[in-house]
Coordinates of N, CA and C in Angstrom, one line a residue:
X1 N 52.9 -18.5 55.8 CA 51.7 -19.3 56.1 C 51.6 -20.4 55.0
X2 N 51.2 -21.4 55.8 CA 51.1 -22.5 54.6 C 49.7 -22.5 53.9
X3 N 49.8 -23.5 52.7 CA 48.6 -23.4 52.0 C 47.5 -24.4 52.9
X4 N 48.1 -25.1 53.7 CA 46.8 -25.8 54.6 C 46.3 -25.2 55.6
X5 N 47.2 -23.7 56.3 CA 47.2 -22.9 57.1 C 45.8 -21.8 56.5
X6 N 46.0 -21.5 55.6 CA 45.3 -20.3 54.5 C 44.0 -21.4 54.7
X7 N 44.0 -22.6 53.9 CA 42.4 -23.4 53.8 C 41.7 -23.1 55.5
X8 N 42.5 -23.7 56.5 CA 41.6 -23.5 57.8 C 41.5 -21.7 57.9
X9 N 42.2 -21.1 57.9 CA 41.6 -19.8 58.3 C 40.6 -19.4 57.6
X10 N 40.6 -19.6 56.2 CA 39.2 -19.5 55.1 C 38.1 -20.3 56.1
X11 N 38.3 -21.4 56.7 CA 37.1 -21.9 56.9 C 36.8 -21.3 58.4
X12 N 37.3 -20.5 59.0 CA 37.2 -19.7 60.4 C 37.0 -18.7 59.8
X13 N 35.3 -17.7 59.7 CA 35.1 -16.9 59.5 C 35.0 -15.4 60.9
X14 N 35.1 -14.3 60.5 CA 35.2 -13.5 61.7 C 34.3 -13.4 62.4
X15 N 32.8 -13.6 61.4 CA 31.6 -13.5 62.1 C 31.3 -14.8 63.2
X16 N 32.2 -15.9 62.9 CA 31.9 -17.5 63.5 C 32.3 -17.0 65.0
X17 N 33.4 -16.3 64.8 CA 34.9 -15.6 66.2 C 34.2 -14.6 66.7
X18 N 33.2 -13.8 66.4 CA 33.0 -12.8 67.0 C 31.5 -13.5 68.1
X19 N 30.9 -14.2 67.3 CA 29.8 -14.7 67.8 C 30.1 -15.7 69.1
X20 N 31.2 -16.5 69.0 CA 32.0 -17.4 69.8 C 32.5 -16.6 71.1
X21 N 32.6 -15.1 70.7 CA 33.2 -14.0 72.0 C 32.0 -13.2 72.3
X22 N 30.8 -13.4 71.9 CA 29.9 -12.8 72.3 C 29.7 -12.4 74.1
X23 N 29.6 -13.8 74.4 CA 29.5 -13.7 75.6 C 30.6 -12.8 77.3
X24 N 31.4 -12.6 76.4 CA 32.5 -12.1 77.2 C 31.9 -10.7 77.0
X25 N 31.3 -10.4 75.8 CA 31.2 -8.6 75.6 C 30.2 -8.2 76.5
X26 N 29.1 -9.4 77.0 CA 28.0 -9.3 78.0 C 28.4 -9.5 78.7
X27 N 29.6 -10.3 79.6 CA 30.1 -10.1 81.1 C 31.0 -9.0 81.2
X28 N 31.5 -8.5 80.6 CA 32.0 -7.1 80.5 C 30.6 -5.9 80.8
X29 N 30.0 -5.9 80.3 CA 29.2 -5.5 80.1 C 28.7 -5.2 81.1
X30 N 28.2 -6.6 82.1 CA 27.6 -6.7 83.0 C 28.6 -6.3 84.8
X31 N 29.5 -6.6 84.8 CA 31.0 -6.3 85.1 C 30.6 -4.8 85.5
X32 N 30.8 -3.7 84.7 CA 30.5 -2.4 84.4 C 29.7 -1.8 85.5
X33 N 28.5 -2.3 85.2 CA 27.2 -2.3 86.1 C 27.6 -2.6 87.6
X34 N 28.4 -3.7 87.7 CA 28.7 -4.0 89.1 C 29.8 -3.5 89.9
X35 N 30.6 -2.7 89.4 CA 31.4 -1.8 89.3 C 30.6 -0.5 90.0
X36 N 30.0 -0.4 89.2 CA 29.1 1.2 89.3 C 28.4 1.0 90.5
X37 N 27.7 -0.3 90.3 CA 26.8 0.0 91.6 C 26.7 -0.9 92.5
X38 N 27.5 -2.0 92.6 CA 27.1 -2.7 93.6 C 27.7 -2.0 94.9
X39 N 28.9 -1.1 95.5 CA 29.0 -0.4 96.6 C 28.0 0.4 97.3
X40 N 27.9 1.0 96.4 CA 26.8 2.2 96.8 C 24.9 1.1 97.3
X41 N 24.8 -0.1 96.5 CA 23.8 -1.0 96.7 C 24.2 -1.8 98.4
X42 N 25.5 -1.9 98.2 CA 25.9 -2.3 99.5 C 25.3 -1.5 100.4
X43 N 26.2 -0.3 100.7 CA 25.9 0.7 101.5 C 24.5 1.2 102.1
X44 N 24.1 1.1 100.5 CA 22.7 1.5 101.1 C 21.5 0.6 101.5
X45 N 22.0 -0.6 101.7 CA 21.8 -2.2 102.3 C 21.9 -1.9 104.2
X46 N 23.0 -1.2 104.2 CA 23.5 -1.4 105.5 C 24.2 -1.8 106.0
X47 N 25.4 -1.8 105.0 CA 26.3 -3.0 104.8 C 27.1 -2.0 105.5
X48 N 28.2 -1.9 106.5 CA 29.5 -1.0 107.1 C 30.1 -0.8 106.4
X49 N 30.5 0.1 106.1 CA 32.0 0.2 105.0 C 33.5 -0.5 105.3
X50 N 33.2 -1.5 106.1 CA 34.9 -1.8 106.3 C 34.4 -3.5 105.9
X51 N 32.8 -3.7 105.7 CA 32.5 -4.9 105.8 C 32.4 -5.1 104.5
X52 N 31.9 -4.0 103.7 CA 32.2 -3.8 102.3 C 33.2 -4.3 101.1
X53 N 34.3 -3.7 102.2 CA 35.3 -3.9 101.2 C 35.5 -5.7 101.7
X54 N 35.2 -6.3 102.7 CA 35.3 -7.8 103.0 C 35.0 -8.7 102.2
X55 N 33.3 -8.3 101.8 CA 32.5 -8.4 100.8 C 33.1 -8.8 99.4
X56 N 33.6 -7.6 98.9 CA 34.4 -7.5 97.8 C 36.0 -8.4 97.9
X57 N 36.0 -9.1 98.8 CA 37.4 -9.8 99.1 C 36.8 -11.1 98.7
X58 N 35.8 -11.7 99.2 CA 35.1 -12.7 99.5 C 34.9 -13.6 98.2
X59 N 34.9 -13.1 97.1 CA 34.7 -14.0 95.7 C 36.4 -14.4 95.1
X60 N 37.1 -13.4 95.0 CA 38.7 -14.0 95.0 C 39.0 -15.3 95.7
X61 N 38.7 -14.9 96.8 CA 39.0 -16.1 98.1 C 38.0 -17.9 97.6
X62 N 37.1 -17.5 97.1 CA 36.1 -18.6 96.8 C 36.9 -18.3 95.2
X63 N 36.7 -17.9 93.8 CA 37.6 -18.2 93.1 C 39.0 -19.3 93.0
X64 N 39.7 -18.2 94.0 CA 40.8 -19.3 94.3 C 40.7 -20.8 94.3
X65 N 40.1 -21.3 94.9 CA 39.4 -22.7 95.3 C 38.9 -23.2 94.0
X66 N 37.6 -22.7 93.4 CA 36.8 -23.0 92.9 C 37.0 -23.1 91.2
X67 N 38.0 -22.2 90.9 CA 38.0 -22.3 89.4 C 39.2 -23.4 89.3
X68 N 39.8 -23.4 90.0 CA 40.7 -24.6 89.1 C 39.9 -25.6 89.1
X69 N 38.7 -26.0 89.6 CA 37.9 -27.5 90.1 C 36.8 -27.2 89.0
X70 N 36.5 -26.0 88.5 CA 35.6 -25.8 87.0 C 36.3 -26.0 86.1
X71 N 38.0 -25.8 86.3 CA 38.7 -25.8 84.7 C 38.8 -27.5 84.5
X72 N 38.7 -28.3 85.9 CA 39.0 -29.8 85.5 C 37.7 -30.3 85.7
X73 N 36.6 -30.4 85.8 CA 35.5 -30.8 85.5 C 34.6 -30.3 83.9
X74 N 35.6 -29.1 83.7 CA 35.4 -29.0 82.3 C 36.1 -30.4 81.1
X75 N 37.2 -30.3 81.3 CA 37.7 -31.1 81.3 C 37.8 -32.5 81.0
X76 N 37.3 -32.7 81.9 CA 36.7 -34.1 82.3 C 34.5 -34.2 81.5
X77 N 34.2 -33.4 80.9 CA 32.6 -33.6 80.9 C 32.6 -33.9 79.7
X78 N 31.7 -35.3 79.7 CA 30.9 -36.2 78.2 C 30.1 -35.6 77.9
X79 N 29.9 -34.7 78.2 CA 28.3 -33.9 77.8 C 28.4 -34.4 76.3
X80 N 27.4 -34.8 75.9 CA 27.3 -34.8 74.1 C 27.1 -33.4 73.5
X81 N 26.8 -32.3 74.3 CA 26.6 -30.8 73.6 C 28.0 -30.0 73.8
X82 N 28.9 -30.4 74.6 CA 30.4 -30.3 74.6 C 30.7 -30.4 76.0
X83 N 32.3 -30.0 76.0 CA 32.5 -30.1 77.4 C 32.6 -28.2 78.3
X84 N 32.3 -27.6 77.5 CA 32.6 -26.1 77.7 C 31.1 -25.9 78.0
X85 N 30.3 -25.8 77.1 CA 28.6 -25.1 76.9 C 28.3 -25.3 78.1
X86 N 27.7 -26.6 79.1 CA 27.4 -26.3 80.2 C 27.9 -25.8 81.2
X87 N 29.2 -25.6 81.4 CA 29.6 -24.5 82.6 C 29.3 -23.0 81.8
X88 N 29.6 -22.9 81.1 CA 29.4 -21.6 79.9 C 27.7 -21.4 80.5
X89 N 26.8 -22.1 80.5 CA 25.5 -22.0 80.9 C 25.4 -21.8 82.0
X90 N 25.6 -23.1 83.1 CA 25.3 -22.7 83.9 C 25.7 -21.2 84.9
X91 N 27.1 -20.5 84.5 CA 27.6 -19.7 85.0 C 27.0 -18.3 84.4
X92 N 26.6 -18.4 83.4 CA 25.8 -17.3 82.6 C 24.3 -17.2 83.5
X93 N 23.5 -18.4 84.0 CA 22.2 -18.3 84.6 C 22.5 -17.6 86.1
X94 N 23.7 -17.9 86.6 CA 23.9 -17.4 87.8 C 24.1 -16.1 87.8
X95 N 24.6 -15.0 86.9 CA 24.8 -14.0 86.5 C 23.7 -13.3 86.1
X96 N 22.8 -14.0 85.6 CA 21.5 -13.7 84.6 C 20.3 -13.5 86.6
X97 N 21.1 -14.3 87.4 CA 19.8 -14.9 89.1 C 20.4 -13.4 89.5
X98 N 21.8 -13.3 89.8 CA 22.4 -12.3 90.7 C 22.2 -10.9 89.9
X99 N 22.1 -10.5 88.8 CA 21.7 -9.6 88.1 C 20.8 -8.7 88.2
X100 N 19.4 -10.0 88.3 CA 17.7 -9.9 88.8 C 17.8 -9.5 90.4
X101 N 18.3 -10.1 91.6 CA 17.9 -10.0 92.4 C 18.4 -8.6 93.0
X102 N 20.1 -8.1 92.6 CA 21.2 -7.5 93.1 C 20.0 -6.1 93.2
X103 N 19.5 -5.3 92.2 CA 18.7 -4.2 92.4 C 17.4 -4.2 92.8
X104 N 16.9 -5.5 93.3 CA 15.9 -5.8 93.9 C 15.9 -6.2 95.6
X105 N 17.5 -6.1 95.8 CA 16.7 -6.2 97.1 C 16.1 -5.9 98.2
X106 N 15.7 -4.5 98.3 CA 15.8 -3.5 99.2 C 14.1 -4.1 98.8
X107 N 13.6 -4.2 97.6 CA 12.0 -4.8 97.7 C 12.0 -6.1 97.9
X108 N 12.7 -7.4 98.2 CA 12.8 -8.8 98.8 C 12.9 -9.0 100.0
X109 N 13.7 -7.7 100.4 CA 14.3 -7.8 102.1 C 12.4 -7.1 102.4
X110 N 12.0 -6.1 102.1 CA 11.3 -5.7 102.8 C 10.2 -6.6 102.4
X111 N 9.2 -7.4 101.2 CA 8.6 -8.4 101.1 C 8.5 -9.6 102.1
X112 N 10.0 -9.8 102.0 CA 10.1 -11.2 103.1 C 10.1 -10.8 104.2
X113 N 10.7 -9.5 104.7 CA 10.3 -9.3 106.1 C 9.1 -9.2 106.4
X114 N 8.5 -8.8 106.1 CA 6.5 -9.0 106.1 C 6.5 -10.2 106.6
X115 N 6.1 -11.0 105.6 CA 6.0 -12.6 105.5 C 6.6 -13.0 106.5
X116 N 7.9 -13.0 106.4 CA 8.4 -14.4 107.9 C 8.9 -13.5 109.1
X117 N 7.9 -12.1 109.2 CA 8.4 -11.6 110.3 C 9.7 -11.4 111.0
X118 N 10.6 -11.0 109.8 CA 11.6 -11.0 110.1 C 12.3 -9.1 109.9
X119 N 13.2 -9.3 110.4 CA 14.2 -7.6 109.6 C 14.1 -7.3 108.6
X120 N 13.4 -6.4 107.9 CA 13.9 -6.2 106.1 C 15.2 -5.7 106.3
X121 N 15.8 -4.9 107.3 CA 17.2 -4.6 107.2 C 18.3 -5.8 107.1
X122 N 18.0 -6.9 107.9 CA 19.2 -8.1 107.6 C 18.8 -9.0 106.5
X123 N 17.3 -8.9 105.5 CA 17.3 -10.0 105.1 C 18.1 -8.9 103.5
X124 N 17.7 -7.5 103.6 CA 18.2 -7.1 102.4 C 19.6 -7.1 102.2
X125 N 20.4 -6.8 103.6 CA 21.8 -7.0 103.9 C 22.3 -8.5 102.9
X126 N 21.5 -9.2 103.5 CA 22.2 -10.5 103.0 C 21.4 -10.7 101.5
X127 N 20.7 -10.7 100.8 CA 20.1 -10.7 99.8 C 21.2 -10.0 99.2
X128 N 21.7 -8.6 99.2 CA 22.7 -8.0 98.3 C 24.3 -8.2 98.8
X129 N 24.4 -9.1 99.8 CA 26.0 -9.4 99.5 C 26.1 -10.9 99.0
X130 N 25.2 -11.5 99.1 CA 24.9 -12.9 98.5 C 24.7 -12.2 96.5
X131 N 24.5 -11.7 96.6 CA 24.2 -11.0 94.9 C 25.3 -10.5 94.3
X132 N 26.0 -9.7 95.0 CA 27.2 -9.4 95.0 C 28.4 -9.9 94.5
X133 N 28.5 -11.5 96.1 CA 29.3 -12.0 95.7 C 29.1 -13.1 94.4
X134 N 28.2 -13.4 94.2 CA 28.0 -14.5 93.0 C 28.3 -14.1 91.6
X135 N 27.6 -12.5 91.7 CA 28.3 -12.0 90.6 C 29.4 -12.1 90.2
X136 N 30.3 -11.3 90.8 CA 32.0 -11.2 91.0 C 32.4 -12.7 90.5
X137 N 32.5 -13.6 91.5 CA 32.7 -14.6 91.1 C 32.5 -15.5 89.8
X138 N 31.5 -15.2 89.5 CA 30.8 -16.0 87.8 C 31.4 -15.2 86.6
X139 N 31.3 -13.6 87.1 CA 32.1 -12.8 85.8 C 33.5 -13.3 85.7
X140 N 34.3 -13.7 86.8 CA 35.5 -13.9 86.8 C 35.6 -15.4 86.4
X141 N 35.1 -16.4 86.7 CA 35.1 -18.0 86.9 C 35.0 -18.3 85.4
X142 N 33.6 -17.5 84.8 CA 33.0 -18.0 83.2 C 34.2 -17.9 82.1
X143 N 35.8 -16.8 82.6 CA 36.3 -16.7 81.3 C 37.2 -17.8 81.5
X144 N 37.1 -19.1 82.6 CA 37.8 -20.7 82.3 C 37.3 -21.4 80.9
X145 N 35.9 -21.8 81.3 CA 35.3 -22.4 80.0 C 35.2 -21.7 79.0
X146 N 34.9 -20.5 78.8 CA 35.1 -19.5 77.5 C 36.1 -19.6 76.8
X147 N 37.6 -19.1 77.7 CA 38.9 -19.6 76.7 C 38.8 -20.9 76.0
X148 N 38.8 -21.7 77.1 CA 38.6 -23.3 76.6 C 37.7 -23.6 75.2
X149 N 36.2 -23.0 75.6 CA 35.7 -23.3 74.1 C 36.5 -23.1 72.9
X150 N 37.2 -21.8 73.3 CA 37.6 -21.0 71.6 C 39.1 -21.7 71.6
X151 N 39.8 -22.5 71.8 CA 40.3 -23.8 71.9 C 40.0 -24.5 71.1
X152 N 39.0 -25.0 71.8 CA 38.2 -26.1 71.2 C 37.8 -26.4 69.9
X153 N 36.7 -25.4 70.0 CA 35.8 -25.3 68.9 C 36.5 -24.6 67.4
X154 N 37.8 -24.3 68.2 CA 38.5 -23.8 66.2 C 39.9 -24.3 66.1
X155 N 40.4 -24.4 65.2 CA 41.8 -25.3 64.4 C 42.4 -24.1 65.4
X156 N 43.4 -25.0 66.4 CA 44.7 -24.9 67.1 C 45.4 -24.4 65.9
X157 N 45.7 -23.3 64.8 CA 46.5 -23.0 64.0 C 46.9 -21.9 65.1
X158 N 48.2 -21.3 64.3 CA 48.7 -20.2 65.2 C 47.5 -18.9 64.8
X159 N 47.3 -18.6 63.3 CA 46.9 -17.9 63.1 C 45.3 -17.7 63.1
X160 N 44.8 -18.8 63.4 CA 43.4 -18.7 63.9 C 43.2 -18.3 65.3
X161 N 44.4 -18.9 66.2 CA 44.2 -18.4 67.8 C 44.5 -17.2 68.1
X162 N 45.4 -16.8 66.9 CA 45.6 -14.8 67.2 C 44.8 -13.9 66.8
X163 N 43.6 -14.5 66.0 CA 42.4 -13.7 65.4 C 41.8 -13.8 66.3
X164 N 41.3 -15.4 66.9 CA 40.4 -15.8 68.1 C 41.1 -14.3 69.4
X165 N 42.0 -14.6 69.9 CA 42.4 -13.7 71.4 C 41.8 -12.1 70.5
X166 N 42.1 -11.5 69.5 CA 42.1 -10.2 69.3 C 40.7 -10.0 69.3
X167 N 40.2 -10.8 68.4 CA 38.5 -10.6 68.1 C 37.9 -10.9 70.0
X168 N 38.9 -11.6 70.6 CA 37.9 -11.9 72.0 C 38.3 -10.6 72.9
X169 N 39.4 -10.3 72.6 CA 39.8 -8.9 73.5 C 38.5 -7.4 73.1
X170 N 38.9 -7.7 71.8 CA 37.7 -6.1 71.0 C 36.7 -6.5 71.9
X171 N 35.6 -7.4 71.6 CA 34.4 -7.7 72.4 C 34.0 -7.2 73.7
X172 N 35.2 -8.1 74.7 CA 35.2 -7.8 75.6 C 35.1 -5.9 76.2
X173 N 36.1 -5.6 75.3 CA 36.2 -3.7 75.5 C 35.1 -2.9 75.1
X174 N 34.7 -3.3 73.9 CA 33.1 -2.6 73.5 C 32.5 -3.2 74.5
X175 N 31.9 -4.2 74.8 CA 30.9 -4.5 76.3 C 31.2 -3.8 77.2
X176 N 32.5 -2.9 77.8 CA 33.1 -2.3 78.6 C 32.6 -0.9 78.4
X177 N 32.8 -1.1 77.5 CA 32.7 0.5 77.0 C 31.1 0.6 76.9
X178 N 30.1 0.2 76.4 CA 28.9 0.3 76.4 C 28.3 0.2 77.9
X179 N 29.0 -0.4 78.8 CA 28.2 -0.8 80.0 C 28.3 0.6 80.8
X180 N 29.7 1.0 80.6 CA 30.0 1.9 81.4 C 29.6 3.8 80.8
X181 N 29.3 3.4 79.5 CA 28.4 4.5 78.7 C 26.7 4.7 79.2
X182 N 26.1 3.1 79.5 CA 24.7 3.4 80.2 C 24.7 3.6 81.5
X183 N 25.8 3.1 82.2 CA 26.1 3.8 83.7 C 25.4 5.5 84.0
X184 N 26.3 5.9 82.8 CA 26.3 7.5 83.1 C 24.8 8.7 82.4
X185 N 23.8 7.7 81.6 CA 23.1 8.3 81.1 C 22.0 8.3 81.9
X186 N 21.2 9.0 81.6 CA 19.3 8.8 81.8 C 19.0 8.0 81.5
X187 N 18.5 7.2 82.2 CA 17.9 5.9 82.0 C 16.1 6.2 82.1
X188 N 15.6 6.7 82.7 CA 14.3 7.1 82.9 C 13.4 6.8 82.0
X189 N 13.8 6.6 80.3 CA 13.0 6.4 79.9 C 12.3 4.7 79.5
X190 N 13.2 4.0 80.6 CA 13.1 2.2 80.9 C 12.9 1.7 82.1
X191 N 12.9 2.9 82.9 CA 13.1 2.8 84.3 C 11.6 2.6 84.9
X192 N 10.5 2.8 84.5 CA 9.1 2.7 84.7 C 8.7 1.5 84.2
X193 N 8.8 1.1 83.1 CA 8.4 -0.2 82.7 C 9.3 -1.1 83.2
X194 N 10.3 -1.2 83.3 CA 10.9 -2.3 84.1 C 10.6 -2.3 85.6
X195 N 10.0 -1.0 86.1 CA 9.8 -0.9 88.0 C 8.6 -1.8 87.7
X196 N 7.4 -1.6 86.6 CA 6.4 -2.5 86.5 C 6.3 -4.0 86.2
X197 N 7.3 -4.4 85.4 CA 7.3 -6.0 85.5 C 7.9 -6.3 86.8
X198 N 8.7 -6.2 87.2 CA 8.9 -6.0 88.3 C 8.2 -6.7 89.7
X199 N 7.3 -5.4 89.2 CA 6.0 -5.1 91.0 C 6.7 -4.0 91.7
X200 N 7.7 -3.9 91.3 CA 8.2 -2.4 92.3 C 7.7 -1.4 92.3
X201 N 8.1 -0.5 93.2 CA 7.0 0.9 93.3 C 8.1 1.7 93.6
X202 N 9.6 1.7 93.4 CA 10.5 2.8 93.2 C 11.0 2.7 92.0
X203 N 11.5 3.5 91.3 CA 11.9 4.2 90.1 C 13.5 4.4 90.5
X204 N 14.6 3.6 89.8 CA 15.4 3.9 89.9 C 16.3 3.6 89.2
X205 N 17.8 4.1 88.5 CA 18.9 4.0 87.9 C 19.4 2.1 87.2
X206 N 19.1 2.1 89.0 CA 20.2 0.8 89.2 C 19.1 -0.3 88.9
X207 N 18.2 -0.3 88.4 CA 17.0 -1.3 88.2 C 17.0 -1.2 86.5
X208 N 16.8 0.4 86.0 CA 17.1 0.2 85.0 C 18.5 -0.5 84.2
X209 N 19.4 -0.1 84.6 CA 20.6 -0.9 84.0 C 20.9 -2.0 84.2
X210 N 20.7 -2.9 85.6 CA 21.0 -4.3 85.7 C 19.3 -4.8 84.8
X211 N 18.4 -4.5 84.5 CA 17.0 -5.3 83.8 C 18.1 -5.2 82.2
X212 N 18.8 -4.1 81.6 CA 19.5 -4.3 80.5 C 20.9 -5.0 80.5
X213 N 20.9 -5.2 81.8 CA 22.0 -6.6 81.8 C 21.8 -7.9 81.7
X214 N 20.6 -8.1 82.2 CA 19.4 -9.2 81.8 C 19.6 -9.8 80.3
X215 N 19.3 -8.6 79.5 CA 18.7 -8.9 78.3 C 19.8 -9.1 77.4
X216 N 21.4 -8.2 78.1 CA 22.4 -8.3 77.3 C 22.9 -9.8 77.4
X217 N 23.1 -10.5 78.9 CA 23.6 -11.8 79.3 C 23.0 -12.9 78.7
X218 N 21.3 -12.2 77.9 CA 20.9 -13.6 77.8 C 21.3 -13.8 76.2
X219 N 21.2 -12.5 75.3 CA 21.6 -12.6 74.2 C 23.0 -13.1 73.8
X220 N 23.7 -12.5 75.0 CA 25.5 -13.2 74.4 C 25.3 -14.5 75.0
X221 N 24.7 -15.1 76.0 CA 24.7 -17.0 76.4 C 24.2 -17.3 75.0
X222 N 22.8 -16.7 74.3 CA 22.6 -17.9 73.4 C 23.6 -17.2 72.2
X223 N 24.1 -16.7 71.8 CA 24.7 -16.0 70.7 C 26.3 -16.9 70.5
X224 N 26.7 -17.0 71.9 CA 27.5 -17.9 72.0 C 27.8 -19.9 72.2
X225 N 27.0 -20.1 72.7 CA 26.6 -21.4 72.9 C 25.5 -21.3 71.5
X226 N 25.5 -21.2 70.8 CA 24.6 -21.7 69.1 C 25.9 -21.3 67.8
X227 N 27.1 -20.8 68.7 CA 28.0 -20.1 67.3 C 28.7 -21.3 66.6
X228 N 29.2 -22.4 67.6 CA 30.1 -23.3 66.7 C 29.9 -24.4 67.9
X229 N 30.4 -26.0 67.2 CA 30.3 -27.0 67.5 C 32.0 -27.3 68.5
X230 N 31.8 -28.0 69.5 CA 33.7 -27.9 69.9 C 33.9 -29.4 69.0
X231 N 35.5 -28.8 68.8 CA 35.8 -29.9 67.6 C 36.4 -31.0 68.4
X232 N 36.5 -31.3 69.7 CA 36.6 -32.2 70.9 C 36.5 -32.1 72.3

């Protein structure tokens, strides 16, 4: 390692790299949760089981398309706050929308059915595969501009970008691992206060854990987008 090599990695601290990967440990995180429950949310939507698994086909297919056209408008953006942070945002708020709604629909489907006299069975159908899919998609799409920041925002040395991928990999796996640790617990004791901000009047699992996905997604968006400046 050279002695100009040594100066930039001194000035690349772990905490700067870990803070910069924050947000991956919350889409992992969040990931987890959607794993766990978005089938069984299907299903119990009303969704067929063969329609299910279509469902679950349905964001790859939009992916495909879609992220190379995010990786070049990243790319391409003057933004003066960089060219990564706003898709980094905007794709975190979509995750933060689909999050909120995904264990809420079975109370929106039946709400709006009231109101516009319609099915709560087809509006909750569509309420949770529209939730679904946005999720999937944004978890998968957001790690274009993420790599790209940590790019960006630190010295292209060899040995800063092999701390950067390790420190981004750890993150990601603790998020994994914690999400899929509150999957399996009692949640009961968050599950009432969150049915109340809410307005709901059922008590359940899957409300608790996606309201702490909430709070995880929003801490790693700002934890990340406030860690470092992109150096172009």
């Amino acid at each position: 390692m050279t002695t100009k090599s040594k100066e930039v990695e001194q000035q690349v601290s772990v905490l700067s790299l870990l803070r910069a990967s924050a947000i991956f440990g919350a889409i992992e995180f969040v990931y987890s949760a959607e794993t766990a429950y978005s089938t069984p949310l299907l299903e119990s939507a009303g969704i067929d089981e063969k329609y299910t698994a279509l469902t679950w086909s349905i964001s790859p297919v939009i992916g495909f398309v879609l992220q190379p056209i995010v990786g070049i408008l990243s790319d391409r953006c003057m933004c003066r706050w960089g060219r990564r942070k706003p898709f980094i945002l905007m794709l975190s708020l979509i995750i933060f929308t689909a999050s909120f709604l995904l264990p809420l629909s079975r109370d929106i489907g039946s709400n709006l059915g009231m109101a516009l006299k319609l099915s709560p069975v087809t509006i909750t159908g569509l309420v949770t595969v529209i939730s679904v899919i946005m999720l999937d998609f944004c978890n998968d799409s957001i790690h274009t501009p993420l790599r790209a920041f940590l790019a960006d925002a630190y010295p292209r040395t060899k040995e800063v970008q092999e701390l950067s991928n390790t420190l981004y990999s750890i993150v990601g796996g603790f998020g994994g691992m914690l999400g899929y640790i509150l999957c399996s617990i009692d949640t009961s004791f968050i599950e009432k206060p969150i049915s109340r901000f809410t307005g709901s009047t059922e008590y359940n699992q899957e409300k608790a854990v996606f309201g702490v996905c909430i709070v995880v997604i929003i801490l790693g968006a700002v934890t990340t987008l406030t860690s470092r400046k992109e150096i172009n």
